[in-house]
Short mmCIF file of the C-alpha atoms (twelve columns), coordinates in Angstrom:
data_MODEL
# 
_entry.id   MODEL 
# 
loop_
_atom_site.group_PDB 
_atom_site.id 
_atom_site.type_symbol 
_atom_site.label_atom_id 
_atom_site.label_alt_id 
_atom_site.label_comp_id 
_atom_site.label_asym_id 
_atom_site.label_seq_id 
_atom_site.Cartn_x 
_atom_site.Cartn_y 
_atom_site.Cartn_z 
_atom_site.pdbx_PDB_model_num 
ATOM 1   C CA . ILE A 1   14.859  -10.177 4.715   1 
ATOM 2   C CA . ILE A 2   14.286  -6.530  3.819   1 
ATOM 3   C CA . ARG A 3   14.354  -7.018  0.034   1 
ATOM 4   C CA . PRO A 4   11.664  -9.742  -0.186  1 
ATOM 5   C CA . LEU A 5   9.571   -8.039  2.484   1 
ATOM 6   C CA . THR A 6   9.679   -4.696  0.670   1 
ATOM 7   C CA . LEU A 7   9.004   -6.484  -2.617  1 
ATOM 8   C CA . LEU A 8   5.846   -8.121  -1.194  1 
ATOM 9   C CA . ILE A 9   4.517   -4.843  0.175   1 
ATOM 10  C CA . ALA A 10  5.369   -2.915  -2.994  1 
ATOM 11  C CA . VAL A 11  3.732   -5.518  -5.254  1 
ATOM 12  C CA . SER A 12  0.662   -5.366  -3.025  1 
ATOM 13  C CA . VAL A 13  0.544   -1.573  -3.188  1 
ATOM 14  C CA . PHE A 14  1.193   -1.191  -6.896  1 
ATOM 15  C CA . LEU A 15  -1.046  -3.996  -8.217  1 
ATOM 16  C CA . SER A 16  -3.858  -1.455  -8.292  1 
ATOM 17  C CA . GLY A 17  -1.668  1.465   -9.344  1 
ATOM 18  C CA . SER A 18  -2.617  1.274   -12.988 1 
ATOM 19  C CA . PHE A 19  -6.394  1.368   -12.598 1 
ATOM 20  C CA . ILE A 20  -7.557  3.269   -9.494  1 
ATOM 21  C CA . PRO A 21  -9.103  6.088   -11.606 1 
ATOM 22  C CA . LEU A 22  -10.740 3.482   -13.862 1 
ATOM 23  C CA . ARG A 23  -12.293 1.733   -10.872 1 
ATOM 24  C CA . MET A 24  -13.443 5.112   -9.594  1 
ATOM 25  C CA . LYS A 25  -15.064 5.760   -12.961 1 
ATOM 26  C CA . GLU A 26  -17.163 2.615   -12.419 1 
ATOM 27  C CA . LEU A 27  -18.259 3.948   -9.022  1 
ATOM 28  C CA . ALA A 28  -18.398 7.651   -9.883  1 
ATOM 29  C CA . GLU A 29  -21.275 9.816   -8.804  1 
ATOM 30  C CA . PRO A 30  -21.560 13.596  -8.610  1 
ATOM 31  C CA . LEU A 31  -19.697 14.902  -5.562  1 
ATOM 32  C CA . TRP A 32  -19.793 18.441  -4.210  1 
ATOM 33  C CA . GLY A 33  -20.072 19.963  -7.674  1 
ATOM 34  C CA . LEU A 34  -16.590 18.764  -8.685  1 
ATOM 35  C CA . SER A 35  -15.706 17.935  -12.279 1 
ATOM 36  C CA . GLU A 36  -15.477 14.283  -13.323 1 
ATOM 37  C CA . ASN A 37  -11.691 14.498  -13.755 1 
ATOM 38  C CA . VAL A 38  -11.243 15.750  -10.194 1 
ATOM 39  C CA . ILE A 39  -13.578 13.058  -8.839  1 
ATOM 40  C CA . LEU A 40  -11.628 10.331  -10.656 1 
ATOM 41  C CA . GLY A 41  -8.421  11.526  -8.973  1 
ATOM 42  C CA . LEU A 42  -9.813  11.724  -5.428  1 
ATOM 43  C CA . PRO A 43  -8.999  8.127   -4.389  1 
ATOM 44  C CA . VAL A 44  -5.330  8.511   -5.343  1 
ATOM 45  C CA . SER A 45  -5.138  11.942  -3.692  1 
ATOM 46  C CA . ALA A 46  -6.740  10.635  -0.491  1 
ATOM 47  C CA . GLU A 47  -4.436  7.606   -0.471  1 
ATOM 48  C CA . MET A 48  -1.317  9.744   -0.819  1 
ATOM 49  C CA . LEU A 49  -2.524  12.233  1.803   1 
ATOM 50  C CA . PHE A 50  -3.072  9.459   4.334   1 
ATOM 51  C CA . THR A 51  0.204   7.784   3.372   1 
ATOM 52  C CA . GLY A 52  2.048   10.986  4.237   1 
ATOM 53  C CA . MET A 53  0.187   11.541  7.507   1 
ATOM 54  C CA . ALA A 54  0.732   7.934   8.568   1 
ATOM 55  C CA . ALA A 55  4.423   8.147   7.734   1 
ATOM 56  C CA . VAL A 56  4.766   11.039  10.171  1 
ATOM 57  C CA . LEU A 57  2.842   9.186   12.888  1 
ATOM 58  C CA . ALA A 58  4.800   5.996   12.224  1 
ATOM 59  C CA . GLY A 59  8.005   7.728   13.272  1 
ATOM 60  C CA . SER A 60  6.639   8.261   16.771  1 
ATOM 61  C CA . LEU A 61  5.387   4.698   16.990  1 
ATOM 62  C CA . ILE A 62  8.728   3.320   15.801  1 
ATOM 63  C CA . ASP A 63  10.552  5.411   18.420  1 
ATOM 64  C CA . SER A 64  8.305   4.211   21.240  1 
ATOM 65  C CA . ARG A 65  7.455   0.606   20.293  1 
ATOM 66  C CA . GLY A 66  9.834   -0.370  17.518  1 
ATOM 67  C CA . TRP A 67  9.518   -1.012  13.812  1 
ATOM 68  C CA . ARG A 68  7.692   -4.356  14.151  1 
ATOM 69  C CA . SER A 69  4.674   -2.792  15.880  1 
ATOM 70  C CA . ALA A 70  4.442   -0.118  13.206  1 
ATOM 71  C CA . PHE A 71  4.710   -2.741  10.478  1 
ATOM 72  C CA . LEU A 72  2.000   -4.965  11.937  1 
ATOM 73  C CA . LEU A 73  -0.310  -1.996  12.523  1 
ATOM 74  C CA . GLY A 74  0.308   -0.841  8.964   1 
ATOM 75  C CA . THR A 75  -0.374  -4.331  7.631   1 
ATOM 76  C CA . VAL A 76  -3.710  -4.435  9.462   1 
ATOM 77  C CA . PHE A 77  -4.708  -0.997  8.148   1 
ATOM 78  C CA . TYR A 78  -3.540  -1.798  4.648   1 
ATOM 79  C CA . ALA A 79  -5.325  -5.160  4.592   1 
ATOM 80  C CA . ALA A 80  -8.533  -3.502  5.811   1 
ATOM 81  C CA . GLY A 81  -8.211  -0.800  3.143   1 
ATOM 82  C CA . LEU A 82  -7.758  -3.430  0.449   1 
ATOM 83  C CA . TYR A 83  -10.762 -5.407  1.612   1 
ATOM 84  C CA . PHE A 84  -12.906 -2.269  1.787   1 
ATOM 85  C CA . SER A 85  -11.650 -1.282  -1.691  1 
ATOM 86  C CA . TYR A 86  -12.871 -4.639  -2.955  1 
ATOM 87  C CA . GLN A 87  -16.246 -4.186  -1.238  1 
ATOM 88  C CA . ALA A 88  -16.771 -0.521  -2.192  1 
ATOM 89  C CA . GLN A 89  -20.090 0.150   -3.888  1 
ATOM 90  C CA . GLY A 90  -19.885 3.924   -4.161  1 
ATOM 91  C CA . ALA A 91  -17.435 6.742   -4.720  1 
ATOM 92  C CA . LEU A 92  -17.230 7.880   -1.084  1 
ATOM 93  C CA . THR A 93  -16.720 4.365   0.261   1 
ATOM 94  C CA . PHE A 94  -13.980 3.802   -2.310  1 
ATOM 95  C CA . ILE A 95  -12.259 7.069   -1.358  1 
ATOM 96  C CA . GLY A 96  -12.487 6.069   2.314   1 
ATOM 97  C CA . ALA A 97  -11.106 2.614   1.575   1 
ATOM 98  C CA . ARG A 98  -8.161  4.055   -0.329  1 
ATOM 99  C CA . SER A 99  -7.513  6.447   2.576   1 
ATOM 100 C CA . ILE A 100 -7.298  3.518   4.989   1 
ATOM 101 C CA . ALA A 101 -5.030  1.663   2.563   1 
ATOM 102 C CA . GLY A 102 -2.820  4.735   2.271   1 
ATOM 103 C CA . ALA A 103 -2.471  4.970   6.039   1 
ATOM 104 C CA . GLY A 104 -1.469  1.320   6.153   1 
ATOM 105 C CA . TYR A 105 1.081   1.801   3.400   1 
ATOM 106 C CA . GLY A 106 2.562   4.805   5.211   1 
ATOM 107 C CA . PHE A 107 3.047   2.787   8.386   1 
ATOM 108 C CA . THR A 108 4.520   -0.262  6.634   1 
ATOM 109 C CA . ILE A 109 6.938   1.644   4.440   1 
ATOM 110 C CA . MET A 110 8.265   3.679   7.367   1 
ATOM 111 C CA . ALA A 111 8.490   0.556   9.514   1 
ATOM 112 C CA . LEU A 112 10.665  -1.091  6.881   1 
ATOM 113 C CA . ARG A 113 12.923  1.963   6.871   1 
ATOM 114 C CA . GLY A 114 12.981  1.777   10.671  1 
ATOM 115 C CA . PHE A 115 14.043  -1.854  10.476  1 
ATOM 116 C CA . VAL A 116 16.980  -0.987  8.228   1 
ATOM 117 C CA . ASN A 117 17.897  1.993   10.384  1 
ATOM 118 C CA . SER A 118 17.945  -0.208  13.505  1 
ATOM 119 C CA . ARG A 119 20.994  -2.089  12.231  1 
ATOM 120 C CA . THR A 120 24.116  -1.373  14.239  1 
ATOM 121 C CA . SER A 121 26.863  -0.929  11.666  1 
ATOM 122 C CA . GLU A 122 26.974  1.603   8.854   1 
ATOM 123 C CA . LYS A 123 27.769  -1.210  6.416   1 
ATOM 124 C CA . GLU A 124 24.601  -3.100  7.416   1 
ATOM 125 C CA . LYS A 125 22.545  0.085   7.062   1 
ATOM 126 C CA . ALA A 126 23.994  0.816   3.614   1 
ATOM 127 C CA . GLU A 127 23.309  -2.736  2.438   1 
ATOM 128 C CA . GLY A 128 19.865  -2.631  4.003   1 
ATOM 129 C CA . PHE A 129 18.835  0.609   2.311   1 
ATOM 130 C CA . SER A 130 20.142  -0.704  -1.012  1 
ATOM 131 C CA . SER A 131 18.029  -3.833  -0.582  1 
ATOM 132 C CA . TYR A 132 15.038  -1.759  0.523   1 
ATOM 133 C CA . ILE A 133 15.202  0.454   -2.577  1 
ATOM 134 C CA . SER A 134 15.733  -2.488  -4.933  1 
ATOM 135 C CA . GLY A 135 12.725  -4.300  -3.425  1 
ATOM 136 C CA . LEU A 136 10.639  -1.143  -3.736  1 
ATOM 137 C CA . TYR A 137 11.508  -0.583  -7.406  1 
ATOM 138 C CA . ALA A 138 11.080  -4.248  -8.327  1 
ATOM 139 C CA . GLY A 139 7.720   -4.307  -6.552  1 
ATOM 140 C CA . PHE A 140 6.615   -1.179  -8.374  1 
ATOM 141 C CA . ILE A 141 7.498   -2.625  -11.779 1 
ATOM 142 C CA . ILE A 142 6.004   -6.051  -11.087 1 
ATOM 143 C CA . GLY A 143 2.919   -4.687  -9.347  1 
ATOM 144 C CA . VAL A 144 1.868   -2.217  -12.028 1 
ATOM 145 C CA . ALA A 145 2.459   -4.647  -14.909 1 
ATOM 146 C CA . VAL A 146 0.849   -7.684  -13.290 1 
ATOM 147 C CA . GLY A 147 -1.994  -5.618  -11.818 1 
ATOM 148 C CA . ALA A 148 -2.953  -4.271  -15.239 1 
ATOM 149 C CA . MET A 149 -2.953  -7.772  -16.720 1 
ATOM 150 C CA . LEU A 150 -4.946  -9.184  -13.816 1 
ATOM 151 C CA . ALA A 151 -7.493  -6.375  -13.999 1 
ATOM 152 C CA . ASP A 152 -8.084  -7.228  -17.631 1 
ATOM 153 C CA . ARG A 153 -8.658  -10.895 -16.755 1 
ATOM 154 C CA . ILE A 154 -10.452 -10.861 -13.389 1 
ATOM 155 C CA . GLY A 155 -11.741 -7.290  -13.060 1 
ATOM 156 C CA . PHE A 156 -10.639 -4.293  -11.042 1 
ATOM 157 C CA . ALA A 157 -12.276 -5.242  -7.750  1 
ATOM 158 C CA . ARG A 158 -10.801 -8.743  -7.579  1 
ATOM 159 C CA . VAL A 159 -7.272  -7.430  -7.995  1 
ATOM 160 C CA . PHE A 160 -7.682  -5.919  -4.523  1 
ATOM 161 C CA . LEU A 161 -8.080  -9.468  -3.188  1 
ATOM 162 C CA . VAL A 162 -4.844  -10.550 -4.878  1 
ATOM 163 C CA . SER A 163 -3.205  -7.494  -3.365  1 
ATOM 164 C CA . LEU A 164 -4.635  -8.480  0.015   1 
ATOM 165 C CA . ALA A 165 -2.981  -11.910 -0.306  1 
ATOM 166 C CA . PHE A 166 0.428   -10.272 -0.851  1 
ATOM 167 C CA . CYS A 167 -0.165  -7.967  2.120   1 
ATOM 168 C CA . LEU A 168 -1.084  -10.860 4.414   1 
ATOM 169 C CA . LEU A 169 1.916   -12.849 3.212   1 
ATOM 170 C CA . ALA A 170 4.177   -9.959  4.243   1 
ATOM 171 C CA . GLY A 171 2.489   -9.877  7.669   1 
ATOM 172 C CA . VAL A 172 3.011   -13.621 8.110   1 
ATOM 173 C CA . LEU A 173 6.646   -13.280 7.069   1 
ATOM 174 C CA . ILE A 174 7.229   -10.749 9.863   1 
ATOM 175 C CA . MET A 175 5.600   -12.950 12.473  1 
# 
């Protein structure tokens, strides 16, 4: 189950990986006297910052409530971040939406690692981490390529809705 689950989450995350700065360029406005290049990178920077912070917090949640709770919480955060990314009308709202999405991604990715780590035998853990990594890489490759093609056909904002569908599918799979 870990490979398809990781694949779904990774595809969802990386569908927008090829165009976040381009979407920001559509929404860009002067912010705090920063250069345009810095402003275009803020959504990705905020997303990665919140991914890292959530990953740290997810460890505590996994220890106290288990990996499933962390995964479901992450799915809710990530889905909300995707929806808000779709709805964003300005630079600050887009940065905020990507921050929420990053937090959700941090929780889900650590929860998946927690799931693999909860296996009892070393052989199961080794197989699980191999499946986890293969799902992550496959999702990265598929997500970036398909996301770029979709963005060209349906627009940047609508790709977030496709990403949301993959995220919700992963949540349903866990339930």
